[in-house]
XYZ file of C-alpha atoms in Angstrom:
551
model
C 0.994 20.706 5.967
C 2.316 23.946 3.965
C -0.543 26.510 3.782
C 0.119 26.976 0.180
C 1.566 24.533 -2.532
C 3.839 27.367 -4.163
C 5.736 30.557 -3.278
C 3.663 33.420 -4.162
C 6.362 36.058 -4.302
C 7.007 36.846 -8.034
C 9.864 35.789 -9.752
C 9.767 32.070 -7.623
C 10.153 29.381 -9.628
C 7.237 26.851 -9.891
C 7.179 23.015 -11.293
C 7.523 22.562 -15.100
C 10.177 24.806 -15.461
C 9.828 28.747 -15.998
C 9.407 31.823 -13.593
C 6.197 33.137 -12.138
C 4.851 36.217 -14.007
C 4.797 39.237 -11.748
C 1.534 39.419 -9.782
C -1.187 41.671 -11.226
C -1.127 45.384 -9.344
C -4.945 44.538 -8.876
C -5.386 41.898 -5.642
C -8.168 40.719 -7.309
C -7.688 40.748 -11.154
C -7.861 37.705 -12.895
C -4.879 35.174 -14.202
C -5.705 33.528 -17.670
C -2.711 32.325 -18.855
C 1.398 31.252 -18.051
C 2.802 30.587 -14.513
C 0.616 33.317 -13.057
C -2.347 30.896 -14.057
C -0.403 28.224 -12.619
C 0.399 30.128 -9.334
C -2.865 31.137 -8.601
C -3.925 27.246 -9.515
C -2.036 25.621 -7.111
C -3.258 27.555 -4.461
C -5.453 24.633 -3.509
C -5.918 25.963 0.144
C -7.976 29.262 -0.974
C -10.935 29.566 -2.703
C -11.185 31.054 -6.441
C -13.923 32.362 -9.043
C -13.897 30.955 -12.145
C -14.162 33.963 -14.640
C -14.735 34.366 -18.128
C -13.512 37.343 -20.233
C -16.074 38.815 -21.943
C -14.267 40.290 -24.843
C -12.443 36.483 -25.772
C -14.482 34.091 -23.730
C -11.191 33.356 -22.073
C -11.627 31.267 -18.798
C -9.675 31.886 -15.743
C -9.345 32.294 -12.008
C -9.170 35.087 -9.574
C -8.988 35.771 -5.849
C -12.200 33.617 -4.178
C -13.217 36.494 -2.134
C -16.161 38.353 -1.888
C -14.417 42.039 -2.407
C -13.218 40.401 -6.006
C -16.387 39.015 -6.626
C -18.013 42.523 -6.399
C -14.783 44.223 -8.306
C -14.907 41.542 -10.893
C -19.021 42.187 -11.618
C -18.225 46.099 -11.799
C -15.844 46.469 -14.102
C -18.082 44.600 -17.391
C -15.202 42.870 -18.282
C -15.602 39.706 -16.571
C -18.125 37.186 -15.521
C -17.646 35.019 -12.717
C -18.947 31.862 -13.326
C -18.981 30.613 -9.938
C -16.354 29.781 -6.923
C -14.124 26.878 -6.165
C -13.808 26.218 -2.488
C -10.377 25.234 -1.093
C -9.332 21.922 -1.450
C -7.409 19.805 1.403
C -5.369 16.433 0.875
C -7.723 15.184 3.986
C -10.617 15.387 1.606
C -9.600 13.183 -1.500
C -11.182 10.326 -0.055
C -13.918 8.968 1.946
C -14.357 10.563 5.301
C -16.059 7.330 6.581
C -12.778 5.872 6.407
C -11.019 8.780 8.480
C -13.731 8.201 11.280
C -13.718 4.978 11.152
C -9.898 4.488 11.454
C -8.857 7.687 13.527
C -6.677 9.179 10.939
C -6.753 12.916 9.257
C -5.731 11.450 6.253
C -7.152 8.667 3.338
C -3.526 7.041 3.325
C -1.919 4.051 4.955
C 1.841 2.378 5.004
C 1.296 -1.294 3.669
C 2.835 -4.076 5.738
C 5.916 -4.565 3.495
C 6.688 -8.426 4.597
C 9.747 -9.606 7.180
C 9.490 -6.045 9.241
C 10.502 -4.262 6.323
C 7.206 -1.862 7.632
C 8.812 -1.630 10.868
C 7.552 -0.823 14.376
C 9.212 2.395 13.773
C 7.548 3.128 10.297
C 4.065 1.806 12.010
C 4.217 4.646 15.157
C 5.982 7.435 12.579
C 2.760 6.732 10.076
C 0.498 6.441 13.260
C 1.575 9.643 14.913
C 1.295 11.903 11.532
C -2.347 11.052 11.590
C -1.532 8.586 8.851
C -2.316 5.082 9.330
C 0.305 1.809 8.920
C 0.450 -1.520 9.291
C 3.590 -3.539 10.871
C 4.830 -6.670 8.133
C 4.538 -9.438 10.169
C 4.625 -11.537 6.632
C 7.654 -14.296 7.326
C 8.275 -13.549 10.979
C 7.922 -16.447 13.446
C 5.221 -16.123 16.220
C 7.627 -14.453 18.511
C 8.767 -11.933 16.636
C 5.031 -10.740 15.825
C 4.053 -10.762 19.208
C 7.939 -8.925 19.966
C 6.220 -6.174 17.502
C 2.458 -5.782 18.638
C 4.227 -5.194 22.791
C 6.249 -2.532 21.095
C 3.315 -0.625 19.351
C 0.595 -0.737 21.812
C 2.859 0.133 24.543
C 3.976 3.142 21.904
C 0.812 3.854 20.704
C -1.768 3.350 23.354
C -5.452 3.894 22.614
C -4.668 4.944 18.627
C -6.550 2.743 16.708
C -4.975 3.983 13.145
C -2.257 0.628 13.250
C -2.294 -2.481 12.595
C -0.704 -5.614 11.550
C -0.531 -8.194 8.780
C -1.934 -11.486 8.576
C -0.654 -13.383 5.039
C -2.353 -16.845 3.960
C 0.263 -19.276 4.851
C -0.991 -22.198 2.894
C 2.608 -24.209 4.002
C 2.258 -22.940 7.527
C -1.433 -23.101 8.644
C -0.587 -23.792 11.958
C 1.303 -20.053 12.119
C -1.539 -18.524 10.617
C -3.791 -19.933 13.711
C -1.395 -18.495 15.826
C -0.483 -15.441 14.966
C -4.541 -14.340 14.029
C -4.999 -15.857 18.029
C -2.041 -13.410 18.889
C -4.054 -10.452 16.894
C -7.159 -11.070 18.698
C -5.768 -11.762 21.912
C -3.940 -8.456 22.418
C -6.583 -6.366 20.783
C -4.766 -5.161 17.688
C -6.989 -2.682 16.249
C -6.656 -3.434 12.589
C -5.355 -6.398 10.243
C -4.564 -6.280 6.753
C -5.197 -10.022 5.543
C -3.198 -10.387 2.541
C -2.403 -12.892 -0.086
C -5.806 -15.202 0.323
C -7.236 -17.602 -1.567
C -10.179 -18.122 0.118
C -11.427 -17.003 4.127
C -9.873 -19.156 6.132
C -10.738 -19.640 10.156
C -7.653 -17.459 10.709
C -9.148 -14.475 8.977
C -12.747 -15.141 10.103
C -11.755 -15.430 13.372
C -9.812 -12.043 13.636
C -13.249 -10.230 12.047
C -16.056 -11.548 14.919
C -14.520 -12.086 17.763
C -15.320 -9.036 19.538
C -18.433 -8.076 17.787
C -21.243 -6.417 20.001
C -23.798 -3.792 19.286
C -24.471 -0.461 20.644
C -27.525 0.951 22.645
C -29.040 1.761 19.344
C -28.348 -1.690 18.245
C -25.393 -0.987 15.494
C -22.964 -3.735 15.046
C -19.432 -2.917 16.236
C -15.865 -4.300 15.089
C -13.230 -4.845 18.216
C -11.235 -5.360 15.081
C -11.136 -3.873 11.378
C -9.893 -6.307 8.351
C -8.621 -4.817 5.516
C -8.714 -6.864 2.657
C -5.902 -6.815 0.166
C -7.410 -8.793 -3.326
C -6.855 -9.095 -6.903
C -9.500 -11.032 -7.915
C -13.251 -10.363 -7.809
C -14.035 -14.245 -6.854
C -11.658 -13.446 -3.737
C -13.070 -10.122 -3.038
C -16.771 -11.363 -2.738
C -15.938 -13.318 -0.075
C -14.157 -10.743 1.751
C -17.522 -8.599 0.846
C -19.807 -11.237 2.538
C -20.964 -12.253 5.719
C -18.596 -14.901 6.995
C -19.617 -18.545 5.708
C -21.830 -20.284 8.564
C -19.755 -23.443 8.164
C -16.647 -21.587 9.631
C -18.634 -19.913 12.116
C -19.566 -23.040 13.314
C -16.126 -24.248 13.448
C -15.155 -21.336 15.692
C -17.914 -21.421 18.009
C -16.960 -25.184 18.993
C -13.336 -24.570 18.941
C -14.255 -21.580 22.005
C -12.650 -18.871 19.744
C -15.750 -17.150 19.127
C -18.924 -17.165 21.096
C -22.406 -17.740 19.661
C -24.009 -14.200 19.946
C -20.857 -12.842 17.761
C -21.339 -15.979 15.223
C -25.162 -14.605 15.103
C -23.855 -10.652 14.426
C -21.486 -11.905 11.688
C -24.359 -12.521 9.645
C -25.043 -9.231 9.401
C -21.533 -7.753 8.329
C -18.884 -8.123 5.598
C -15.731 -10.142 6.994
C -14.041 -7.078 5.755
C -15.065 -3.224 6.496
C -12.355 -2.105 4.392
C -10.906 -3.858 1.138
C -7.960 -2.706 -0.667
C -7.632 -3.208 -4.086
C -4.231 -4.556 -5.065
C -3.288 -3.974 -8.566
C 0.263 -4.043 -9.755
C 2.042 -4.216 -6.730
C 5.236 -5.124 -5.383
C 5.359 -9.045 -3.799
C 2.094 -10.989 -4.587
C 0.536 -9.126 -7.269
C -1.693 -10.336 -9.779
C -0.290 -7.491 -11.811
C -3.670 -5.834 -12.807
C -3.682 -2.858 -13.957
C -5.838 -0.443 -11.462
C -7.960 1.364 -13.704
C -8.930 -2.204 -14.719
C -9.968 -3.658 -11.738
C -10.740 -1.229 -9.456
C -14.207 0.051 -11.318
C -15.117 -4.033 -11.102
C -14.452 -4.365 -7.307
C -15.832 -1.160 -7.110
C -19.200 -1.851 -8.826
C -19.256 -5.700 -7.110
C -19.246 -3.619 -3.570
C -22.648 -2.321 -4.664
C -24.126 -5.292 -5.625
C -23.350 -7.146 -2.531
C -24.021 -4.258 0.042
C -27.178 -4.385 -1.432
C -27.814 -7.610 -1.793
C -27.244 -8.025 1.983
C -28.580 -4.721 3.037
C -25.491 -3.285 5.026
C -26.249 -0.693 7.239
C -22.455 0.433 6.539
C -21.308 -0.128 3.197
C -17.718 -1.922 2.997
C -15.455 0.780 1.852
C -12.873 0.104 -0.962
C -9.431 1.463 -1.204
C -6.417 1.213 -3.860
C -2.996 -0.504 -3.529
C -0.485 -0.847 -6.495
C 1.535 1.273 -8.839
C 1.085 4.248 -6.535
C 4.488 5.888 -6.239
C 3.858 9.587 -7.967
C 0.843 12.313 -7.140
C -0.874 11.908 -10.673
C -1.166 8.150 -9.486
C -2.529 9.051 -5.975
C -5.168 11.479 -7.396
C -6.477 8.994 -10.337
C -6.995 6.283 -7.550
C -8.871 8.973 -5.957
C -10.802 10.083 -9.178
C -12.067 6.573 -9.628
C -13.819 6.422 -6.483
C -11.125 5.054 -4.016
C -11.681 5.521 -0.490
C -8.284 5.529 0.645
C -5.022 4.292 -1.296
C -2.409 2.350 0.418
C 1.687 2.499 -0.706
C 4.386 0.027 -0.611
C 7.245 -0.643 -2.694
C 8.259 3.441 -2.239
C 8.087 3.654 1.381
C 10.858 0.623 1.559
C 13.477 3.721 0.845
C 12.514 5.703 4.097
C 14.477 6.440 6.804
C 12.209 4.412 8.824
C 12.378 1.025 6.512
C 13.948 -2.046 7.969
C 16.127 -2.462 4.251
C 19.694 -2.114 4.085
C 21.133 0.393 2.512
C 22.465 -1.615 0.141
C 19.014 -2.807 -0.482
C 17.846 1.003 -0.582
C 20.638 1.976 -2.978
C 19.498 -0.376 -5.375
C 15.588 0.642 -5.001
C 17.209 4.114 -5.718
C 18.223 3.024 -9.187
C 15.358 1.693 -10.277
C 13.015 2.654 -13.248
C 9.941 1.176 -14.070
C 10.842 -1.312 -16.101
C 13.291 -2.287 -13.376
C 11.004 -5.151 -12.229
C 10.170 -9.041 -12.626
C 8.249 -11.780 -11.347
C 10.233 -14.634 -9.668
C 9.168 -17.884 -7.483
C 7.549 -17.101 -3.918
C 9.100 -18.717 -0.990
C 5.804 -19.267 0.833
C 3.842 -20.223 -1.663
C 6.438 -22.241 -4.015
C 5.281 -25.407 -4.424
C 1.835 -23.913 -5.830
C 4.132 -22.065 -8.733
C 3.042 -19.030 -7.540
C 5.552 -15.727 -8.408
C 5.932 -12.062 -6.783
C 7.618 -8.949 -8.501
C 10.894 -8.262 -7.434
C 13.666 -5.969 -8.410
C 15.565 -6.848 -10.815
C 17.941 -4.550 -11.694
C 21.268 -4.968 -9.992
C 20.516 -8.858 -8.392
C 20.090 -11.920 -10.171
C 17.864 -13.909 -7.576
C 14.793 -13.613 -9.989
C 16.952 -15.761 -12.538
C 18.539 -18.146 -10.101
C 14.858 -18.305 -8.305
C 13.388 -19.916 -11.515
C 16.215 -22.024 -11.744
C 15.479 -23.648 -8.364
C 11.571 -24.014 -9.122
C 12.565 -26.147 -12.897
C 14.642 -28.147 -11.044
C 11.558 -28.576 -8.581
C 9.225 -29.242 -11.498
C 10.972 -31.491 -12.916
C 12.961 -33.683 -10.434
C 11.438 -35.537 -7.615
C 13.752 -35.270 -5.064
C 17.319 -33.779 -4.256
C 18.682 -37.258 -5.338
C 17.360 -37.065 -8.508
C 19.248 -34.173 -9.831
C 21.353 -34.571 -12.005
C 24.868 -33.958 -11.421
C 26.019 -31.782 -13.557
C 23.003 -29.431 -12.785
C 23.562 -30.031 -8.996
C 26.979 -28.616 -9.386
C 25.685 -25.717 -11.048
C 23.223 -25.241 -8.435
C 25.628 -25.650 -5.782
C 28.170 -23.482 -6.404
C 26.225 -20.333 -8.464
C 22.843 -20.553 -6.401
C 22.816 -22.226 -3.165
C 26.494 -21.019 -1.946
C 26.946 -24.832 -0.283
C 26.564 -28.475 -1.151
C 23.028 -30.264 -0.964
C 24.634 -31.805 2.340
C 25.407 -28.795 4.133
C 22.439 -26.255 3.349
C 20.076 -29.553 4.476
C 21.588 -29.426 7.693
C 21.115 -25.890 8.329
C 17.233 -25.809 6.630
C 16.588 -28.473 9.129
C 17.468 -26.928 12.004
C 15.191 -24.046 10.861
C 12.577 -26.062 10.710
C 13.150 -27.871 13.885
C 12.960 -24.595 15.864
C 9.683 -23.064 13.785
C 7.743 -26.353 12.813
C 8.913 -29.829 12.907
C 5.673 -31.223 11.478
C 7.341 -30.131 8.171
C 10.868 -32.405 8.443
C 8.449 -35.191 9.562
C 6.837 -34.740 5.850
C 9.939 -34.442 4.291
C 10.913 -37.609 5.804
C 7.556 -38.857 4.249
C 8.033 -37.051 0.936
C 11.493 -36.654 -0.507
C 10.240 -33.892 -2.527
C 8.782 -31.940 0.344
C 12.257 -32.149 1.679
C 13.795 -30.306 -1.963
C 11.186 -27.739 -1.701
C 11.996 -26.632 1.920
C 15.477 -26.482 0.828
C 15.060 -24.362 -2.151
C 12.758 -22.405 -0.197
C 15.511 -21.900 2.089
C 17.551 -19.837 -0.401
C 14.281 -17.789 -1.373
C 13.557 -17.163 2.374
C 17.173 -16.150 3.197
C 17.859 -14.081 -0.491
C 15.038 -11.333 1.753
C 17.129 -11.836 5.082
C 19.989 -10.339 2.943
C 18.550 -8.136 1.488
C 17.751 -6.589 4.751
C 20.799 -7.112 6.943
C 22.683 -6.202 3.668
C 24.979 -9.198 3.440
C 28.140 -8.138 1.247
C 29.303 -11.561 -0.156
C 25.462 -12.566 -1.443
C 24.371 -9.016 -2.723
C 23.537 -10.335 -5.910
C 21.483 -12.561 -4.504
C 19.116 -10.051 -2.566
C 15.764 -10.621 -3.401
C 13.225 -7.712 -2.726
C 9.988 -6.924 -3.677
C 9.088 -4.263 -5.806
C 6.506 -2.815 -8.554
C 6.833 -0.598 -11.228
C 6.241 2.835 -8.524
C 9.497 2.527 -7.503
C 10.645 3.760 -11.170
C 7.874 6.023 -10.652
C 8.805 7.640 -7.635
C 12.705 7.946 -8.350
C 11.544 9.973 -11.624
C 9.194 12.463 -9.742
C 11.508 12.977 -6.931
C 14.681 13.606 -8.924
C 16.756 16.523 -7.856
C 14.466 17.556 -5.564
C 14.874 16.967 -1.798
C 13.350 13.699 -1.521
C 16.037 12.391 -3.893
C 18.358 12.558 -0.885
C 17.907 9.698 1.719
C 18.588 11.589 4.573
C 15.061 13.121 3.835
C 12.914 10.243 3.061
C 10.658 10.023 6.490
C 7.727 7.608 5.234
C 5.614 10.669 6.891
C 7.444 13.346 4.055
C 6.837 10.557 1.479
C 3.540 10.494 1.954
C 2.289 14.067 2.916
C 3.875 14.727 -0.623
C 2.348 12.303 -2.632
C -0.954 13.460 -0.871
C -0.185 17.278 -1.443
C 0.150 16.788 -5.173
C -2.487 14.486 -5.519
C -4.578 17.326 -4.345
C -2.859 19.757 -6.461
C -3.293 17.405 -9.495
C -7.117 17.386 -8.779
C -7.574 20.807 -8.429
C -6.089 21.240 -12.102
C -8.170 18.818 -13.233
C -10.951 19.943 -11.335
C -10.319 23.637 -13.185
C -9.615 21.597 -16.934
C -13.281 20.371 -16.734
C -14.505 23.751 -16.353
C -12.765 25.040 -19.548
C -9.733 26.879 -18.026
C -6.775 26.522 -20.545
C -4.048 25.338 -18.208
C -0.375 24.960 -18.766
C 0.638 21.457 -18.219
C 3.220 22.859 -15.358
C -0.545 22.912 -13.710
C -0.003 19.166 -13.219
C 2.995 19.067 -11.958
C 4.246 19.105 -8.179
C 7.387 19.204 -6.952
C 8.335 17.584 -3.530
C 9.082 19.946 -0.650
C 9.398 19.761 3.146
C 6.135 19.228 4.934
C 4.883 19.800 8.289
């Protein structure tokens, strides 16, 4: 990264608007006031006394060295108060999690679902010292194991990647598999998202490979990191795994006794990312809400079962500017995790069309709508909504689903409606197609439908929610209003921070610029603060950061 967060040369312009005052003639005089306050602020890299005038009490900063301490305490002018080291973006967060992870930085890519966090993003993040996760979330079994051959043969011995394992409450059987697949091939890290409960799936991807070290510490083969929204949910993920599934495991041969044995000892998950209001499945919390709970439960329980290693707890949701970043951080986050504003890099697997409309978006820009995997249950995601109507046609499918029992009982007027401004076919014709979908990923499911004439409606309005993403990402002209993607409210953030400055251009939105320049200005954003709670009178331009290229 840049060795300095603003030009020094006078007359450069810095965030907020303005010019920077012309430096003092003195090296080491002090700045009280204006964009020479604000220069010398955002030099986060360098050290700097905080003085006080004597004549007005004024506070301010000036050069950290040790020749300006020694000027500054001759003259009788000035006292210096004492000396802010330099901080770095690598230190907003909890080191453990660096170590633990590999990474130089508290940050991670989130597994945006149908390889919308492609392998590409995953190795980019990976390779900046970052760390990301591939969104295996509505891929079949062979295009998840496609992925993980693609990043370990990229990415070798780097444990800073991983990939996502989603509940699949209407799949189970694909959530066996593709947690075997994770274990099997030694992915270093999973991000278990949208859970209920801990499932066999999940438990089994946290043991198997536990052992201990000649000094007798427990060791992961494989790190889970929890996404929750609930403090019921994350107490389980804060726990030892339940001895009941343990059991299960060991006779099944998927684990072996000695690791059921060092599971009591250890949370399922090391890490556990708290999901506020995100993009997808979101419980739409806000974070300054539920973070301090699941941050204050992590306590209780580490103590409770006297972990050596405390789980760690990071923050997911509504991150999309630096002020956001650096309040996650203030609250005692360990490492934050992005989503929604990394789906318009370069490295994204969105169309363009898709990205143009993410582009557009402000924060208001976003609804909840009907979730294909979880429909049935009546349980929503936040989309976009500006520019598409699936949200409104997506509620139209679940009232016909609450209401009717099966396709038959439709009526026909509404079936007509249905048919030619939702579906794009006749009842006939999209049934054929969902059921050849289902024949090729999991024919247990027509076999219920044959059963249950209202499992057979859901799977076929679930086929419209499933493909609306598909579009979305191949960018499908004649259904654009139809795309369905996920999205929170940091989209709107984002596009207003990064608005005419080079990040508004997509040619330069690398997920690694993205997020070295949300980090940067977090840490600029602290530092102000940082200087606000020791009295200096800042401009609010102080607060401000402007993206730039990063290295």
């Amino acid at each position: 990264m840049v060795a300095e967060s603003l030009p020094t040369e006078s007359g450069a312009p810095v965030p907020g608007g303005g010019v920077t005052a012309t430096a003092p003639t003195d090296p080491w005089a002090p700045d009280f006031a204006g964009d020479a306050l604000v220069r010398r602020a955002h030099r986060i890299r360098e050290a700097a006394h905080l003085v006080r005038e004597r004549s007005t009490g004024r506070m301010g900063l000036a050069p950290g060295s040790e020749s300006a301490r020694t000027r500054l305490a001759a003259d009788g002018l000035h006292q210096v108060l004492g000396t802010l080291p330099p901080l770095y973006p690598e230190w907003l967060g909890d080191p453990s999690f660096c170590t633990a992870h590999g990474v130089r930085f508290p940050y991670v890519g989130g597994e945006m679902a149908n390889a919308i966090a492609t392998t590409r993003m995953v190795v980019a993040l990976a390779r900046a010292d970052l760390m990301g996760f591939f969104g295996a979330g509505g891929l079949d079994h062979r295009s998840v194991e496609q992925a993980v051959t693609v990043l370990a043969a990229q990415l070798g011995d780097r444990r800073n990647w991983g990939v996502n394992l989603i509940h699949s409450p209407q799949e189970p059987e694909l959530e066996e598999r593709v947690a075997g697949l994770l274990v099997t091939r030694g992915v270093p890290a999973v991000s278990a998202s949208a859970f209920m409960a801990l499932t066999p799936a999940v438990v089994r991807c946290a043991v198997a490979g536990l052992t201990t070290d000649p000094s007798g510490v427990i060791v992961r083969r494989t790190r889970i990191l929890a996404k929750v929204s609930r403090p019921e949910v994350a107490e389980q993920f804060l726990s030892p795994a339940p001895p009941g599934i343990l059991r299960a495991l060991v006779e099944r041969g998927e684990i072996t006794e000695r690791e059921a044995d060092l599971a009591a000892h250890v949370p399922v998950a090391e890490d556990l990312t708290v999901e506020a209001d995100s993009g997808g499945h979101t419980d739409n919390r806000p974070l300054g809400v539920l973070l301090p709970v699941l941050l204050a439960l992590r306590a209780e329980l580490a103590a409770r079962h006297g972990y050596r290693v405390p789980p760690r707890v990071g923050a997911a949701g509504g991150l999309g500017t630096p002020q956001a970043l650096a309040s996650a951080f203030a609250m005692g986050a360990a490492y934050v995790v992005t989503g929604s504003v990394n789906q318009v890099a370069l490295e994204a697997g969105l169309s363009d069309e898709g990205k143009d409309l993410l582009g557009q978006a402000d924060v208001a820009d976003v609804t909840m709508a009907p979730a294909s995997d979880m429909f049935e249950l009546g349980v929503k995601l936040q989309v976009l909504r500006r520019g598409t109507m699936f949200p409104a046609r997506a509620h139209q499918l679940y009232e016909v689903y609450r209401t009717c029992e099966s396709l038959e009982a439709i009526p026909e007027d509404v079936r007509g409606r249905l048919e030619r401004d939702v579906l794009g076919g006749t009842v006939a014709e999209l049934w054929s197609s969902t059921r050849q979908y289902w024949q090729d990923r999991d024919p247990g499911q027509l076999d219920r439908a044959e059963r249950d004439p209202k499992h057979r409606m859901a799977l076929l309005f679930r086929s419209y929610l499933g493909q609306s993403s598909r579009w979305a990402i191949t960018g499908e002209p004649d259904r654009r209003t139809d795309y369905q993607i996920w999205c929170g409210p940091a989209m709107g953030a984002f596009n207003r921070w990064t608005r005419g400055s080079f990040l508004a251009l997509p040619e330069n939105r690398s997920v690694v610029q993205i997020a070295l320049n949300l980090l940067e200005g977090a840490a600029v954003v602290t530092r102000a603060q940082q200087l606000r709670s020791h009295g200096v009178s800042l401009p609010t331009a102080a607060f401000a950061y402007r993206p730039r290229p990063l290295a």
